[in-house]
Coordinates of C-alpha atoms in Angstrom, one line a residue:
M1 CA 218.3 -25.4 151.5
T2 CA 220.6 -27.7 150.1
K3 CA 223.6 -27.9 152.7
P4 CA 227.0 -27.0 151.8
G5 CA 229.1 -29.8 150.4
T6 CA 226.3 -32.6 149.7
W7 CA 224.8 -33.4 146.0
S8 CA 221.9 -31.9 145.2
K9 CA 218.5 -34.3 143.6
G10 CA 217.4 -31.2 141.0
P11 CA 215.5 -31.6 138.1
D12 CA 218.3 -33.5 136.5
S13 CA 216.3 -34.8 133.1
M14 CA 216.2 -30.6 132.1
A15 CA 220.4 -31.4 133.5
A16 CA 221.2 -33.9 130.9
L17 CA 218.7 -32.5 128.3
A18 CA 221.2 -28.8 128.8
G19 CA 224.3 -31.7 128.7
V20 CA 222.4 -32.8 125.5
V21 CA 222.0 -29.3 123.8
S22 CA 225.1 -28.8 124.3
A23 CA 227.2 -31.3 122.6
A24 CA 225.1 -30.3 119.6
V25 CA 226.0 -26.5 120.1
V26 CA 230.0 -28.6 119.8
L27 CA 229.5 -30.6 116.9
S28 CA 227.3 -27.6 115.4
V29 CA 230.1 -24.9 115.9
A30 CA 232.6 -26.7 114.7
E31 CA 230.7 -27.7 111.4
L32 CA 230.4 -24.2 111.0
I33 CA 233.7 -23.2 111.2
G34 CA 235.3 -26.1 109.8
A35 CA 234.3 -25.5 106.6
F36 CA 237.3 -23.2 106.3
F37 CA 239.7 -26.2 107.0
T38 CA 240.2 -29.7 106.6
A39 CA 237.4 -31.9 106.3
R40 CA 239.1 -34.2 108.4
A41 CA 239.4 -31.7 111.4
T42 CA 235.2 -31.8 112.7
P43 CA 234.7 -33.9 115.6
L44 CA 232.6 -36.4 114.2
F45 CA 234.8 -37.5 111.7
A46 CA 237.7 -37.3 113.3
L47 CA 236.5 -39.6 116.4
G48 CA 235.4 -41.7 114.1
S49 CA 238.3 -42.1 112.3
T50 CA 240.2 -42.2 115.5
F51 CA 237.4 -45.4 116.4
I52 CA 238.1 -47.5 113.3
D53 CA 241.9 -47.4 113.3
F54 CA 241.3 -49.0 117.0
T55 CA 238.9 -51.4 115.7
P56 CA 239.7 -54.6 116.5
P57 CA 239.6 -56.8 113.4
W58 CA 236.5 -59.0 114.7
L59 CA 234.4 -56.0 115.8
K60 CA 235.0 -54.4 112.3
D61 CA 233.5 -57.8 110.4
F62 CA 230.6 -57.9 112.6
A63 CA 230.3 -54.2 111.5
V64 CA 230.8 -55.6 107.1
A65 CA 228.6 -58.7 107.8
T66 CA 225.8 -56.9 109.8
F67 CA 226.0 -53.7 107.5
G68 CA 227.6 -54.1 104.7
T69 CA 228.2 -50.7 103.0
N70 CA 226.2 -49.0 105.0
D71 CA 228.9 -49.1 108.7
K72 CA 229.3 -45.9 108.6
A73 CA 226.0 -44.9 108.5
A74 CA 225.8 -47.9 111.3
L75 CA 228.9 -45.7 112.9
F76 CA 227.9 -42.2 113.3
A77 CA 224.5 -43.7 114.9
G78 CA 226.1 -45.1 116.7
M79 CA 228.9 -42.1 117.7
G80 CA 225.6 -40.3 117.7
V81 CA 223.9 -42.2 120.4
T82 CA 227.7 -42.4 122.8
I83 CA 227.5 -39.0 122.3
A84 CA 224.0 -38.4 123.4
V85 CA 224.5 -40.2 127.1
L86 CA 227.4 -38.8 127.5
A87 CA 226.5 -35.4 127.2
C88 CA 223.8 -36.3 130.0
V89 CA 226.5 -36.8 131.7
L90 CA 228.3 -34.3 131.7
G91 CA 224.7 -31.9 132.5
V92 CA 223.6 -33.9 134.9
T93 CA 227.3 -33.1 136.7
A94 CA 227.7 -29.7 136.2
Y95 CA 224.4 -29.0 137.1
R96 CA 225.1 -30.8 140.8
R97 CA 229.3 -29.5 140.6
W98 CA 229.7 -27.1 138.5
A99 CA 233.9 -27.3 138.3
L100 CA 233.9 -30.8 137.2
G101 CA 230.7 -31.1 134.9
V102 CA 233.6 -27.9 133.4
L103 CA 236.6 -29.8 133.9
G104 CA 234.3 -33.4 131.7
V105 CA 233.8 -32.0 129.3
L106 CA 237.4 -30.1 129.1
F107 CA 238.6 -33.1 128.7
M108 CA 236.2 -34.2 125.9
G109 CA 237.4 -31.2 124.4
A110 CA 240.9 -32.1 124.6
V111 CA 239.9 -36.4 123.0
I112 CA 238.7 -34.8 120.2
V113 CA 241.6 -32.1 120.3
A114 CA 243.1 -35.7 119.7
C115 CA 241.7 -37.2 117.1
V116 CA 242.2 -34.6 114.9
V117 CA 245.2 -33.7 115.0
T118 CA 246.5 -37.3 114.4
R119 CA 244.6 -37.4 111.2
A120 CA 246.8 -37.8 107.8
G121 CA 246.9 -34.7 106.1
V122 CA 245.6 -33.1 109.7
G123 CA 247.6 -29.6 110.9
A124 CA 247.6 -28.0 114.4
T125 CA 246.0 -24.9 112.9
D126 CA 243.2 -27.9 112.7
A127 CA 242.7 -27.6 115.6
V128 CA 241.0 -24.8 115.8
P129 CA 237.0 -25.8 114.9
S130 CA 237.2 -27.8 117.6
V131 CA 238.5 -25.6 120.3
L132 CA 235.5 -23.1 119.3
G133 CA 232.9 -25.3 119.3
T134 CA 234.1 -27.1 122.9
S135 CA 234.2 -23.4 124.1
A136 CA 230.7 -22.3 123.1
G137 CA 229.5 -25.8 124.4
I138 CA 230.7 -24.5 127.9
V139 CA 229.5 -21.6 127.3
V140 CA 225.9 -22.0 127.1
L141 CA 225.9 -25.0 129.2
R142 CA 226.5 -22.0 132.1
S143 CA 223.9 -20.1 130.6
L144 CA 221.2 -23.3 131.1
M145 CA 222.6 -24.3 133.8
V146 CA 221.4 -20.8 135.8
P147 CA 217.4 -21.1 135.5
L148 CA 218.6 -24.5 136.7
W149 CA 220.3 -23.7 139.5
A150 CA 217.4 -20.8 140.5
L151 CA 214.7 -23.9 140.4
K152 CA 217.0 -25.7 143.3
A153 CA 219.7 -24.5 144.3
S154 CA 222.8 -25.8 144.5
P155 CA 226.0 -26.0 146.8
E156 CA 227.8 -24.5 143.5
A157 CA 225.1 -21.9 142.3
P158 CA 226.1 -18.5 141.8
A159 CA 225.4 -16.2 144.7
G160 CA 222.2 -13.7 144.5
I161 CA 220.3 -16.7 143.5
D162 CA 217.5 -17.0 145.8
P163 CA 216.8 -21.0 146.5
D164 CA 213.3 -19.8 148.4
G165 CA 212.0 -18.3 145.8
D166 CA 207.8 -18.5 145.3
D167 CA 205.9 -20.9 142.8
E168 CA 205.8 -18.2 139.8
A169 CA 209.5 -17.5 140.1
R170 CA 210.1 -21.7 139.6
R171 CA 207.6 -21.8 136.9
T172 CA 209.8 -18.7 135.4
S173 CA 213.5 -19.6 135.5
R174 CA 211.6 -23.7 134.1
R175 CA 210.3 -21.9 131.4
R176 CA 213.7 -20.2 130.5
F177 CA 215.2 -23.2 130.5
I178 CA 212.7 -25.0 128.1
T179 CA 212.3 -22.0 125.5
A180 CA 216.9 -21.7 126.1
A181 CA 217.1 -25.1 125.3
G182 CA 214.6 -25.1 122.2
I183 CA 215.7 -22.0 120.6
T184 CA 220.2 -22.9 121.1
A185 CA 219.5 -26.7 119.9
A186 CA 217.4 -24.9 116.6
A187 CA 219.8 -23.2 116.3
A188 CA 222.7 -25.6 116.3
G189 CA 220.9 -27.5 113.6
V190 CA 220.9 -24.6 111.6
T191 CA 224.9 -23.7 111.8
A192 CA 225.1 -27.3 111.7
A193 CA 223.3 -27.7 108.8
G194 CA 225.4 -24.8 107.2
G195 CA 228.5 -25.8 108.2
R196 CA 227.6 -28.6 104.9
L197 CA 226.5 -26.0 103.3
L198 CA 229.6 -23.6 103.5
S199 CA 231.8 -26.8 102.4
A200 CA 230.4 -28.4 99.4
A201 CA 229.9 -24.2 98.3
R202 CA 233.9 -24.0 98.7
S203 CA 234.2 -27.1 97.3
N204 CA 235.4 -26.8 93.5
V205 CA 236.4 -30.7 93.4
A206 CA 233.3 -32.3 92.4
K207 CA 233.0 -29.3 90.1
A208 CA 236.6 -29.9 88.7
R209 CA 236.1 -33.9 88.1
E210 CA 232.3 -33.1 86.7
A211 CA 235.2 -30.9 83.7
L212 CA 237.4 -33.2 83.3
R213 CA 237.2 -34.5 80.1
L214 CA 239.8 -38.6 80.2
P215 CA 242.0 -39.1 77.5
S216 CA 241.4 -42.2 74.7
P217 CA 243.5 -45.1 75.8
A218 CA 246.5 -46.7 73.8
R219 CA 244.8 -50.0 74.6
A220 CA 241.3 -49.8 74.7
A221 CA 239.0 -52.5 77.0
A222 CA 238.7 -56.1 74.3
P223 CA 234.9 -55.9 73.5
V224 CA 232.6 -57.5 75.8
P225 CA 231.1 -60.5 74.2
A226 CA 227.1 -61.1 73.8
G227 CA 226.0 -63.5 76.0
V228 CA 228.4 -62.2 79.3
Q229 CA 224.9 -61.5 81.7
S230 CA 223.1 -64.7 82.6
P231 CA 219.8 -65.4 81.3
V232 CA 217.7 -65.4 84.4
P233 CA 215.7 -62.5 85.7
G234 CA 217.4 -60.8 88.6
V235 CA 220.7 -61.3 88.5
T236 CA 223.1 -58.4 89.0
P237 CA 224.5 -56.5 86.3
W238 CA 227.5 -58.1 84.2
L239 CA 229.1 -54.2 83.8
T240 CA 228.2 -53.1 87.7
P241 CA 226.7 -49.2 87.5
N242 CA 229.6 -46.7 89.5
N243 CA 226.2 -45.7 91.4
A244 CA 225.8 -49.6 93.1
F245 CA 229.4 -50.5 92.6
Y246 CA 230.3 -51.2 97.0
R247 CA 232.3 -48.9 99.2
I248 CA 234.3 -50.8 101.4
D249 CA 237.2 -48.4 103.2
T250 CA 238.2 -46.0 106.2
A251 CA 237.5 -42.5 105.4
L252 CA 234.8 -41.0 107.1
S253 CA 234.4 -38.2 105.0
V254 CA 235.4 -38.6 101.4
P255 CA 239.2 -36.6 101.1
E256 CA 238.5 -33.9 98.1
I257 CA 241.7 -34.0 96.2
N258 CA 242.9 -31.1 94.0
V259 CA 243.6 -33.0 90.6
N260 CA 246.5 -29.5 90.2
D261 CA 247.9 -30.6 93.5
W262 CA 248.0 -33.9 93.3
K263 CA 251.3 -36.0 93.4
L264 CA 252.7 -39.8 93.5
R265 CA 255.8 -39.6 94.9
V266 CA 257.7 -44.2 94.3
H267 CA 260.6 -44.3 97.0
G268 CA 262.3 -46.9 99.0
L269 CA 264.0 -49.8 97.7
V270 CA 263.9 -48.5 93.9
E271 CA 267.1 -46.8 91.7
Q272 CA 265.1 -43.9 91.2
E273 CA 262.9 -42.0 92.9
V274 CA 259.7 -41.5 90.9
I275 CA 257.3 -38.1 91.2
L276 CA 253.6 -38.3 89.1
T277 CA 251.5 -35.3 88.7
F278 CA 248.4 -36.4 87.5
Q279 CA 249.0 -34.4 84.0
D280 CA 251.8 -37.1 83.3
L281 CA 249.5 -39.6 84.2
L282 CA 246.7 -38.4 81.6
D283 CA 249.8 -38.0 78.9
A284 CA 250.8 -41.1 79.2
S285 CA 249.7 -44.6 77.5
L286 CA 247.0 -46.0 79.8
I287 CA 245.3 -49.2 79.0
E288 CA 241.5 -50.1 80.2
A289 CA 240.5 -53.5 80.9
H290 CA 237.6 -54.8 82.5
V291 CA 238.5 -56.1 86.2
T292 CA 236.2 -57.5 88.8
L293 CA 236.9 -56.6 93.0
T294 CA 235.9 -57.7 96.0
C295 CA 236.5 -56.7 99.5
V296 CA 238.2 -59.1 101.7
S297 CA 235.1 -59.0 104.5
N298 CA 232.7 -60.8 101.3
P299 CA 230.8 -63.1 103.0
V300 CA 230.0 -66.4 102.0
G301 CA 227.1 -65.4 99.3
G302 CA 227.8 -61.8 99.9
N303 CA 227.9 -58.8 97.6
L304 CA 230.9 -56.8 98.8
A305 CA 232.1 -57.3 95.0
G306 CA 231.6 -55.6 91.7
N307 CA 232.7 -55.3 87.9
A308 CA 233.9 -52.8 86.0
R309 CA 235.7 -51.2 83.3
W310 CA 239.4 -49.4 84.1
L311 CA 241.0 -46.7 82.7
G312 CA 244.7 -46.5 84.4
L313 CA 248.2 -46.0 83.8
P314 CA 250.2 -50.1 84.2
L315 CA 252.1 -49.7 88.0
R316 CA 254.7 -51.9 86.2
D317 CA 255.7 -49.2 84.0
V318 CA 255.6 -46.8 87.2
L319 CA 257.7 -49.5 89.2
A320 CA 260.0 -50.0 85.2
R321 CA 260.9 -46.1 85.8
A322 CA 262.0 -46.3 89.6
K323 CA 263.9 -49.7 89.1
P324 CA 263.1 -52.1 92.7
T325 CA 266.5 -53.5 94.0
N326 CA 267.1 -56.7 94.6
G327 CA 265.3 -58.1 98.1
A328 CA 262.7 -55.7 97.4
D329 CA 259.1 -57.8 97.6
M330 CA 256.2 -55.8 98.6
V331 CA 254.7 -51.8 97.4
L332 CA 252.9 -50.3 100.0
S333 CA 250.8 -48.1 98.9
T334 CA 248.9 -45.3 101.2
S335 CA 246.2 -43.0 100.9
I336 CA 246.3 -38.8 101.2
D337 CA 244.1 -39.9 105.0
G338 CA 246.7 -42.5 106.5
F339 CA 245.0 -46.0 104.7
S340 CA 247.7 -48.0 103.3
A341 CA 247.8 -52.1 101.5
S342 CA 251.2 -54.3 101.1
T343 CA 251.2 -55.4 97.7
P344 CA 253.1 -58.0 96.4
L345 CA 255.8 -56.4 94.2
Q346 CA 256.2 -59.1 91.6
V347 CA 252.3 -58.9 91.2
L348 CA 252.4 -55.5 90.1
Q349 CA 255.4 -56.2 87.7
D350 CA 253.7 -59.2 85.9
G351 CA 251.0 -58.9 83.2
R352 CA 247.2 -58.8 84.6
D353 CA 246.5 -55.8 84.3
A354 CA 247.4 -53.8 87.9
M355 CA 247.3 -50.4 86.6
L356 CA 246.5 -47.0 88.8
A357 CA 243.7 -46.0 87.3
I358 CA 241.8 -42.4 86.7
G359 CA 238.5 -43.8 84.7
M360 CA 235.9 -46.2 85.9
N361 CA 233.0 -46.9 83.5
G362 CA 234.1 -44.2 81.1
E363 CA 234.3 -41.5 84.0
P364 CA 236.5 -40.3 86.2
L365 CA 236.7 -42.3 89.1
P366 CA 233.7 -41.3 91.7
L367 CA 235.0 -38.8 94.4
E368 CA 234.0 -42.3 97.1
H369 CA 235.2 -44.8 94.9
G370 CA 239.4 -42.8 95.1
Y371 CA 239.4 -39.6 92.5
P372 CA 241.6 -38.6 90.8
V373 CA 243.8 -42.1 91.7
R374 CA 243.1 -44.8 93.2
M375 CA 245.4 -49.0 92.6
V376 CA 243.1 -51.3 90.7
V377 CA 245.3 -55.1 90.9
P378 CA 243.5 -58.4 89.5
G379 CA 243.2 -60.8 91.6
L380 CA 243.9 -59.9 95.2
Y381 CA 241.6 -58.7 98.3
G382 CA 241.2 -54.8 98.1
F383 CA 242.6 -54.3 101.2
V384 CA 246.5 -55.5 100.5
S385 CA 245.9 -53.4 96.4
A386 CA 242.9 -51.6 96.3
T387 CA 244.6 -48.0 97.4
K388 CA 242.1 -45.3 97.0
W389 CA 243.0 -41.2 96.5
V390 CA 247.0 -42.9 96.5
V391 CA 249.8 -40.5 97.0
D392 CA 252.9 -42.5 97.6
L393 CA 254.5 -45.7 96.7
E394 CA 257.3 -47.2 99.5
V395 CA 258.5 -50.1 97.6
T396 CA 260.3 -52.0 100.6
R397 CA 259.8 -55.8 101.9
F398 CA 257.2 -58.1 103.3
A399 CA 259.2 -58.0 106.7
D400 CA 260.0 -54.5 107.1
K401 CA 256.7 -52.5 106.9
K402 CA 253.2 -53.3 107.9
A403 CA 250.4 -52.1 106.4
Y404 CA 246.3 -51.1 107.8
W405 CA 244.9 -54.3 107.9
T406 CA 248.0 -56.3 108.4
N407 CA 248.8 -54.5 111.5
R408 CA 245.3 -55.4 113.3
G409 CA 245.5 -59.4 112.9
W410 CA 244.9 -59.6 108.7
S411 CA 247.7 -62.0 106.5
E412 CA 249.9 -60.2 103.8
H413 CA 249.2 -62.2 101.3
G414 CA 245.6 -62.0 100.0
P415 CA 244.2 -64.3 96.6
I416 CA 241.2 -63.5 95.9
K417 CA 239.2 -67.4 96.6
T418 CA 237.6 -69.2 94.1
M419 CA 233.6 -68.6 94.6
A420 CA 229.7 -68.7 93.8
R421 CA 227.1 -67.5 94.9
V422 CA 223.2 -67.7 94.4
E423 CA 221.8 -64.5 93.1
V424 CA 217.9 -65.6 91.7
P425 CA 215.6 -67.3 93.8
R426 CA 216.2 -65.1 96.7
S427 CA 216.9 -66.3 100.4
F428 CA 213.1 -67.6 101.7
A429 CA 211.8 -66.6 99.3
K430 CA 208.7 -68.4 98.1
I431 CA 207.9 -70.0 94.9
P432 CA 205.5 -71.7 92.6
A433 CA 206.3 -75.7 91.5
G434 CA 207.7 -75.9 88.5
K435 CA 209.9 -75.0 86.1
V436 CA 212.4 -72.2 88.2
A437 CA 215.2 -70.6 87.2
V438 CA 218.1 -70.1 89.3
G439 CA 221.4 -68.0 89.1
G440 CA 224.1 -66.4 89.6
T441 CA 227.7 -65.1 90.0
A442 CA 230.4 -66.4 90.3
W443 CA 234.2 -65.5 90.5
A444 CA 238.3 -66.9 90.5
Q445 CA 239.7 -63.3 89.1
T446 CA 242.9 -63.8 87.3
R447 CA 241.9 -68.2 87.2
G448 CA 238.6 -67.8 85.9
I449 CA 235.9 -69.7 86.4
T450 CA 235.6 -73.2 84.3
K451 CA 232.6 -74.4 86.4
V452 CA 229.5 -73.9 88.7
E453 CA 228.1 -76.5 90.4
I454 CA 224.3 -77.3 91.7
Q455 CA 223.0 -79.2 94.2
I456 CA 218.8 -79.3 95.5
D457 CA 219.5 -80.9 99.1
D458 CA 221.7 -83.2 99.4
G459 CA 220.6 -84.8 95.9
P460 CA 224.0 -85.3 93.5
W461 CA 225.6 -81.7 92.2
A462 CA 224.8 -80.5 88.8
D463 CA 225.9 -78.6 86.2
A464 CA 224.7 -75.2 85.9
A465 CA 224.9 -72.9 82.5
L466 CA 227.9 -70.5 82.2
S467 CA 228.1 -67.9 80.7
T468 CA 230.1 -66.6 78.2
E469 CA 233.4 -65.4 80.1
A470 CA 235.1 -61.9 78.8
S471 CA 238.8 -62.2 80.7
T472 CA 240.2 -64.7 83.5
L473 CA 239.8 -61.0 84.9
T474 CA 236.1 -60.4 85.8
W475 CA 233.8 -62.6 87.0
R476 CA 231.7 -64.9 85.5
Q477 CA 227.4 -65.6 85.9
W478 CA 225.8 -68.5 85.4
S479 CA 222.0 -69.9 84.7
Y480 CA 220.4 -73.6 85.9
E481 CA 216.5 -74.7 85.4
W482 CA 215.3 -77.0 88.3
E483 CA 212.5 -78.4 88.3
A484 CA 211.0 -77.8 92.3
T485 CA 208.5 -79.7 93.8
P486 CA 206.6 -79.0 97.0
G487 CA 208.2 -77.5 99.9
P488 CA 211.2 -76.4 101.9
H489 CA 214.7 -77.0 99.6
Y490 CA 218.3 -75.6 99.8
I491 CA 219.6 -75.2 96.7
K492 CA 223.5 -74.9 97.6
V493 CA 226.3 -74.1 94.9
R494 CA 230.3 -74.6 94.1
A495 CA 232.9 -73.2 91.5
T496 CA 235.5 -74.6 89.7
D497 CA 238.2 -72.5 88.7
G498 CA 241.2 -72.8 85.3
T499 CA 243.1 -74.2 87.6
G500 CA 241.1 -77.3 88.4
Q501 CA 240.6 -76.5 92.1
V502 CA 237.3 -76.5 93.4
Q503 CA 235.5 -74.3 95.4
T504 CA 236.3 -75.7 98.7
G505 CA 233.6 -76.5 101.3
Q506 CA 234.9 -75.4 104.8
R507 CA 233.0 -72.8 106.0
A508 CA 235.9 -69.8 107.5
D509 CA 235.5 -66.2 108.3
P510 CA 236.6 -63.6 106.2
V511 CA 239.2 -63.0 109.2
P512 CA 242.4 -63.0 108.3
D513 CA 242.5 -64.0 104.6
G514 CA 238.2 -63.6 103.4
A515 CA 236.0 -66.1 103.7
S516 CA 235.1 -69.4 102.5
G517 CA 232.5 -72.0 102.5
W518 CA 229.0 -72.7 100.0
Q519 CA 226.5 -70.8 100.3
S520 CA 223.2 -72.2 100.7
V521 CA 220.2 -70.7 100.1
M522 CA 216.6 -71.0 101.5
V523 CA 213.5 -71.1 99.6
T524 CA 210.2 -72.5 100.1
V525 CA 208.0 -74.2 97.0
Q526 CA 204.4 -73.4 96.9

């Protein structure tokens, strides 16, 4: 029999499994109960969102560069592995020292609760799912420990368990554990799925969006001229479909906002505070414009850019009602999930069609793209302008306030840099010798693109054929016919904007104000 005060080796692998099953119970119970609370109150979303808040710029940039728009899926996968490892440790600890294991579980529960209650728009009562989930996890962990203690007594084993029982008793205890763990794991899966289904059933935001009919704009978007699309097959569509538009934001759980409850407060260094409802936007004189948006995390040649037709209320009209006072130079926009962006006040008051957008490509904003209202500001990277699910605009000064990413080392001003990319052929493609169609897209929002040049290996730069320019607010596509000879080749591309400035070849990482450099695509001609 094990002496009191010593550590029992025991079936650690089964104890680790007990920890994982108990963790699954914590998450699934919280998911189910969380269906009746704020979506951001569930442990996974709270933990993930808190992790994102404290992510250093280099790690965030690495995640986006490595996983692109799958960065959130990668985060959840990483969280799952981390939680499983911690659960294994807590399971073994609970088997060897029950009290110490419970303290570990309670500590993790406290961390989860802290993450939940510190989220924007979350109240103290939203901690209930995590508290109940943690309690259920401890009960399950205890029930799974009993048959393990019966296999080999621990100094903390309950009175009445005989450590010297026969082999049949041990086999029975093992079967009891395996059966209980299997049934509990299956029940946790069903519970989690039920929680997701219940959350979806209780939410009517998606249905409300589908039923919403957008008003006709007072100023429709200019007709798209013929010839905007590159003639090269495989080049991205000039107009990006909503379901293909890139999504980069800090929201793990897409906010679900009832349009009847939505309000936008405009305040700060203004003569008149303004409160707007969604109906105010529907009744206003709206404008339409084709605008290309770009993420500051987009690497050279990356795909974190998209072009859409937006419908919204000009921000210059909103600010004209509020009347900013002298000295104000920035508008701090805040999302319902706590994200904030700092936009130069002057940019929002000039003629570039910065807007509070409610429509995207002829339909209400998709939920994941900011429904019901987001900001669209041509010429600036999204981290200083494109706030989704926006609910607050504070007119202030750069010297007085910092936004979400500027607090993390990114620049305060984010004008989009001139960029060109090769889309056809793809890097490392194998292509036949002879005439090869090369094509892609370039952008320099608010300045426009006047030239795109191609370089094959170390040869001279040659002009590509430009597709028609719709406006300086959108990207411009191009094409080039190359007489390809056998062997490996490098294709480089650069653009010139409407001011005559040639895209720099100097490489720079996205941090702190966007990537730069020329894209080089390697292909093999056969």
